[in-house]
Structures are given as C-alpha cells and as structure tokens.
Amino acid sequence: MARKVYELIAPCHFGLEAVLKREITDLGYEIAAVEDGRVTFYGDAEAICQANIFLRTTERILLKVGEFTATTFEELFQGTKALPWEEFIPLTGKFWVKKANSIRSKLFSPSDIQSVMKKAMVDRMKQAYHTETIPETGVSYPVRVSLYRDRVTVALDTTGESLHKRGYRKLVSRAPIEETLAAALIMLTPWNRDRILVDPFCGSGTFCIEAAMMAAQIAPGMKRTFLSQSWENLIPGSLWEDAFEEAREKVDDGVTVDIQGYDIDADVIRSARANAEAAGVGRLIHFQQRPVSELSHPKKYGFLITNPPYGERLEDKKNLPALYGQLGERFRLLDSWSAYIITSYEKVESDMGRKADRNRKIYNGMMKTYYYQFLGPKPPKRKVDDGTAR
C-alpha cells in the first residue's frame, strides 16, 4: 500500500533557507517551496522521523493540515472547520492552537485567532466522530498557525521541544548561540573534518560540538525524543525505531579531527567540556582557558568560526574595539587561515583592520546580526599514493 505523502514545513533562521534546502535535498526529499524563514517539502510518515532526527538547521518539523485565505474571524472559523482534522487527530486526541503569528494580515490578535480556531476544530471533530463531546484525554496534537498577507497556513507540530535542544547543552554561558544556527553557519563555510577549526570565544562550546558531531556523523536528534513518537495513528513506532537505528549505525567512532575551543573564563571551559561529553564528542575537542590575545596555531589553512561578544550591556560595549582589534592582530598572524564571525557589532571590519570578503545578514532570533567572512587561500591539493591530486 502506498504511503500517504504530506507537505512538511521546516522553519529556520531568516537568511539560512538555502542551507536547510540543501540538507533536505541530501536526505532525499523533494522541495515544494522556499520562503523567508521556512522550507516546505514532500514526505511520508518516515520523512517525519528522518527530518526530526537528521536535520541540523531547522527548528521543528510541521505537518501541514491545510491552507486558506481569511480576512474575518468568520472566514477563519469556516476555513479551519473545512480542514480534515479527523484524518490527523483521533477522537481522544488533545488538541489546541499552541502558537499563532500574523504578518501583514487583517487578523492579528494571536489569542483571538487561537480561540476561534479551537472552536472550529471542536465543531469539525464532533461532526466527524458523530459525538456531542470531545474527551481530549489522549495524546497531544498541538497546532501552529501562521497568517501572512491574509493567507492562513495550519500545521501540526511533530517535534515538541525545539530541535535546537539536542539534549547535550546542560550548562550554558552568557548569550549562547543556538545549536541549529551554529550548525548552519558551519555549513556556510568550506570546513570539513580534514581541516582545523578553532573557536576563540567558545562559550558553551556550541560551534565546536556541532562541528564534531558533523565530523563523527552523529545525528543531532539521536539522543532526544519527539512529540509525534506517540502519534501511532499517523506514524508507526517501527518507523521511529528504524530511523534511530539508522542514526546509530552512521556514527563514525574512529574519526580524528583538530577542533579547539578557547575562552578566557575557566568556569565556561568546564561547562563546554561537560557539554561535549554529553554530546558524545568529548574526545574530539580540545578546550583550553586562553584569552584571544594568545590565539595561535602552528598549522596552516585552518578556520576560525566564532560568536564573539556583541556588547549587549552598555559597560561591555566600551571593551569591544580592543577585543576585535586583538582578534584582528592574531588573525593576521594566521596568514593562511579563514575567519567566519557572527556578531551584531558593526565596527568589526574597522577594528580588525580588514574588510570582509563576504558579509551576510542573518537574524539571530529578533536580533539582526552579520556573518563576516574573511577568506584565506585554499590549501594545495594533496597527492595520494597513486600520484593523483585530491
């Protein structure tokens, strides 16, 4: 019997849609649409398992129930009621509109949108199941809705807790970067596991840990659970078991890498080490208490990938010119290296004394940041035993 194919929506950070699109394509799924902050693709129940476990750069996987236009609450009610909720939610299922957001639409009150849609869903379920009461005593089916220019997109959240919560980051430093964003920023570079990676402001260790997980082919969702694991009416448990087993089989326990994380704070370094151990990559990363003024490495053609202080607090801002100046000085000594820096601080280039080769605007939550890319030379091709270049 042919499996039912759904439209699945994968939200991501604004500016990183192309990275997520490539990830989904590499998993083998067909892209339906790429829009600001999200990629939609086609997939069956197995795809829901695969996407949740293997995708590194999305926040969650949404199962699209339907789409319609609404400019009044009556239209919202009727549009919601017309959707085939009984195909997704069993009679005992617990359902509610967990989140509603509205951009450039006539309906903009999240609480009113949530309330109207809940009533419409209850009406539909009563009719579909020929009952006067909906018990809602069973498994949870949270709904997320987005309104954009009066177009309403309705979806079930298959993930639960956001996918950036890999399960390894028990201890965090101030202003940590999300795991999904860190993974996407690494993927925007030519770094691979044969190249050196150093984060001189490693904080919780996120860049280093995400890179090490990529190197060891550890799936980001391998050590956590997902809300839709309990949706036995839609996703057989065997599909989850198979996907987790596939993730375990792909892990490369024998990989060796040169990944290093530095921070001036000894407590932060201890936290980063604990996080790396929890992620299963402790042996792959060398963490060390070291100020940026002592940044150095004997090898060539490495990568700096880092999230330096932004100066969120006023008293910290005055220290930024000196900090980025030191980073620029040390980077100049790493003359064949490349540097990738995400920050909201706007004087990076002048303080570092070098214009970025590329600059990309990326939203870190609601904060506008820039991803400065200082590109070094490519390493010479290595010769292998048969005399050919690689």
mmCIF file of N, CA and C in Angstrom, residues 212-256:
data_model
loop_
_atom_site.group_PDB
_atom_site.id
_atom_site.type_symbol
_atom_site.label_atom_id
_atom_site.label_comp_id
_atom_site.label_asym_id
_atom_site.label_seq_id
_atom_site.Cartn_x
_atom_site.Cartn_y
_atom_site.Cartn_z
ATOM 1 N N ALA A 212 32.050 18.815 15.623
ATOM 2 C CA ALA A 212 32.487 17.457 15.964
ATOM 3 C C ALA A 212 31.391 16.436 15.673
ATOM 4 N N MET A 213 30.139 16.800 15.930
ATOM 5 C CA MET A 213 29.024 15.902 15.622
ATOM 6 C C MET A 213 28.923 15.660 14.116
ATOM 7 N N MET A 214 29.145 16.718 13.325
ATOM 8 C CA MET A 214 29.160 16.541 11.866
ATOM 9 C C MET A 214 30.296 15.601 11.456
ATOM 10 N N ALA A 215 31.465 15.816 12.032
ATOM 11 C CA ALA A 215 32.637 15.011 11.681
ATOM 12 C C ALA A 215 32.402 13.534 12.003
ATOM 13 N N ALA A 216 31.771 13.261 13.144
ATOM 14 C CA ALA A 216 31.521 11.885 13.575
ATOM 15 C C ALA A 216 30.199 11.342 13.037
ATOM 16 N N GLN A 217 29.503 12.146 12.235
ATOM 17 C CA GLN A 217 28.215 11.766 11.643
ATOM 18 C C GLN A 217 27.189 11.373 12.707
ATOM 19 N N ILE A 218 27.193 12.155 13.802
ATOM 20 C CA ILE A 218 26.210 11.952 14.866
ATOM 21 C C ILE A 218 24.976 12.777 14.534
ATOM 22 N N ALA A 219 23.850 12.131 14.340
ATOM 23 C CA ALA A 219 22.603 12.841 14.018
ATOM 24 C C ALA A 219 22.206 13.724 15.193
ATOM 25 N N PRO A 220 21.789 14.975 14.940
ATOM 26 C CA PRO A 220 21.522 15.901 16.036
ATOM 27 C C PRO A 220 20.362 15.476 16.938
ATOM 28 N N GLY A 221 19.408 14.715 16.396
ATOM 29 C CA GLY A 221 18.256 14.309 17.200
ATOM 30 C C GLY A 221 18.347 12.900 17.746
ATOM 31 N N MET A 222 19.538 12.332 17.707
ATOM 32 C CA MET A 222 19.713 10.920 18.052
ATOM 33 C C MET A 222 19.446 10.623 19.529
ATOM 34 N N LYS A 223 19.686 11.634 20.386
ATOM 35 C CA LYS A 223 19.611 11.370 21.825
ATOM 36 C C LYS A 223 18.414 12.047 22.496
ATOM 37 N N ARG A 224 17.376 12.333 21.713
ATOM 38 C CA ARG A 224 16.216 13.000 22.311
ATOM 39 C C ARG A 224 14.928 12.342 21.821
ATOM 40 N N THR A 225 13.814 12.811 22.338
ATOM 41 C CA THR A 225 12.517 12.285 21.919
ATOM 42 C C THR A 225 11.730 13.379 21.197
ATOM 43 N N PHE A 226 10.674 12.966 20.524
ATOM 44 C CA PHE A 226 9.849 13.887 19.733
ATOM 45 C C PHE A 226 8.381 13.654 20.050
ATOM 46 N N LEU A 227 7.615 14.719 20.019
ATOM 47 C CA LEU A 227 6.202 14.662 20.371
ATOM 48 C C LEU A 227 5.442 13.614 19.556
ATOM 49 N N SER A 228 5.723 13.551 18.247
ATOM 50 C CA SER A 228 4.935 12.675 17.370
ATOM 51 C C SER A 228 5.314 11.193 17.486
ATOM 52 N N GLN A 229 6.244 10.859 18.376
ATOM 53 C CA GLN A 229 6.509 9.443 18.633
ATOM 54 C C GLN A 229 5.281 8.755 19.222
ATOM 55 N N SER A 230 4.372 9.544 19.784
ATOM 56 C CA SER A 230 3.149 8.969 20.366
ATOM 57 C C SER A 230 1.969 8.989 19.384
ATOM 58 N N TRP A 231 2.196 9.472 18.154
ATOM 59 C CA TRP A 231 1.112 9.541 17.156
ATOM 60 C C TRP A 231 1.011 8.232 16.385
ATOM 61 N N GLU A 232 0.592 7.201 17.044
ATOM 62 C CA GLU A 232 0.575 5.884 16.405
ATOM 63 C C GLU A 232 -0.459 5.794 15.283
ATOM 64 N N ASN A 233 -1.428 6.696 15.272
ATOM 65 C CA ASN A 233 -2.426 6.711 14.187
ATOM 66 C C ASN A 233 -1.817 7.220 12.879
ATOM 67 N N LEU A 234 -0.704 7.965 12.971
ATOM 68 C CA LEU A 234 -0.069 8.536 11.782
ATOM 69 C C LEU A 234 1.307 7.935 11.491
ATOM 70 N N ILE A 235 2.067 7.638 12.553
ATOM 71 C CA ILE A 235 3.460 7.180 12.382
ATOM 72 C C ILE A 235 3.672 5.890 13.177
ATOM 73 N N PRO A 236 3.763 4.762 12.501
ATOM 74 C CA PRO A 236 4.030 3.503 13.224
ATOM 75 C C PRO A 236 5.337 3.587 14.018
ATOM 76 N N GLY A 237 5.328 3.011 15.205
ATOM 77 C CA GLY A 237 6.519 3.042 16.052
ATOM 78 C C GLY A 237 7.734 2.441 15.383
ATOM 79 N N SER A 238 7.510 1.473 14.481
ATOM 80 C CA SER A 238 8.633 0.816 13.799
ATOM 81 C C SER A 238 9.430 1.797 12.945
ATOM 82 N N LEU A 239 8.756 2.831 12.415
ATOM 83 C CA LEU A 239 9.462 3.832 11.599
ATOM 84 C C LEU A 239 10.431 4.635 12.455
ATOM 85 N N TRP A 240 10.020 4.971 13.679
ATOM 86 C CA TRP A 240 10.921 5.673 14.594
ATOM 87 C C TRP A 240 12.100 4.780 14.969
ATOM 88 N N GLU A 241 11.807 3.503 15.271
ATOM 89 C CA GLU A 241 12.877 2.566 15.641
ATOM 90 C C GLU A 241 13.893 2.437 14.510
ATOM 91 N N ASP A 242 13.387 2.320 13.274
ATOM 92 C CA ASP A 242 14.290 2.189 12.123
ATOM 93 C C ASP A 242 15.158 3.432 11.940
ATOM 94 N N ALA A 243 14.546 4.609 12.121
ATOM 95 C CA ALA A 243 15.292 5.868 11.932
ATOM 96 C C ALA A 243 16.369 6.038 13.002
ATOM 97 N N PHE A 244 16.043 5.716 14.250
ATOM 98 C CA PHE A 244 17.042 5.804 15.325
ATOM 99 C C PHE A 244 18.163 4.786 15.103
ATOM 100 N N GLU A 245 17.802 3.596 14.638
ATOM 101 C CA GLU A 245 18.807 2.571 14.357
ATOM 102 C C GLU A 245 19.739 3.024 13.236
ATOM 103 N N GLU A 246 19.164 3.627 12.202
ATOM 104 C CA GLU A 246 19.979 4.151 11.096
ATOM 105 C C GLU A 246 20.950 5.211 11.604
ATOM 106 N N ALA A 247 20.463 6.080 12.508
ATOM 107 C CA ALA A 247 21.323 7.128 13.077
ATOM 108 C C ALA A 247 22.486 6.507 13.851
ATOM 109 N N ARG A 248 22.194 5.467 14.634
ATOM 110 C CA ARG A 248 23.262 4.809 15.418
ATOM 111 C C ARG A 248 24.299 4.161 14.499
ATOM 112 N N GLU A 249 23.833 3.565 13.423
ATOM 113 C CA GLU A 249 24.745 2.878 12.502
ATOM 114 C C GLU A 249 25.666 3.841 11.755
ATOM 115 N N LYS A 250 25.219 5.069 11.575
ATOM 116 C CA LYS A 250 26.014 6.032 10.806
ATOM 117 C C LYS A 250 27.157 6.649 11.602
ATOM 118 N N VAL A 251 27.133 6.536 12.912
ATOM 119 C CA VAL A 251 28.160 7.179 13.744
ATOM 120 C C VAL A 251 29.534 6.594 13.425
ATOM 121 N N ASP A 252 30.505 7.491 13.209
ATOM 122 C CA ASP A 252 31.883 7.102 12.918
ATOM 123 C C ASP A 252 32.713 7.267 14.190
ATOM 124 N N ASP A 253 32.874 6.181 14.924
ATOM 125 C CA ASP A 253 33.596 6.236 16.204
ATOM 126 C C ASP A 253 35.096 6.425 16.039
ATOM 127 N N GLY A 254 35.622 6.154 14.853
ATOM 128 C CA GLY A 254 37.065 6.200 14.658
ATOM 129 C C GLY A 254 37.595 7.505 14.096
ATOM 130 N N VAL A 255 36.728 8.498 13.913
ATOM 131 C CA VAL A 255 37.153 9.743 13.276
ATOM 132 C C VAL A 255 38.158 10.505 14.153
ATOM 133 N N THR A 256 39.124 11.171 13.505
ATOM 134 C CA THR A 256 40.045 12.059 14.225
ATOM 135 C C THR A 256 39.948 13.449 13.607
#
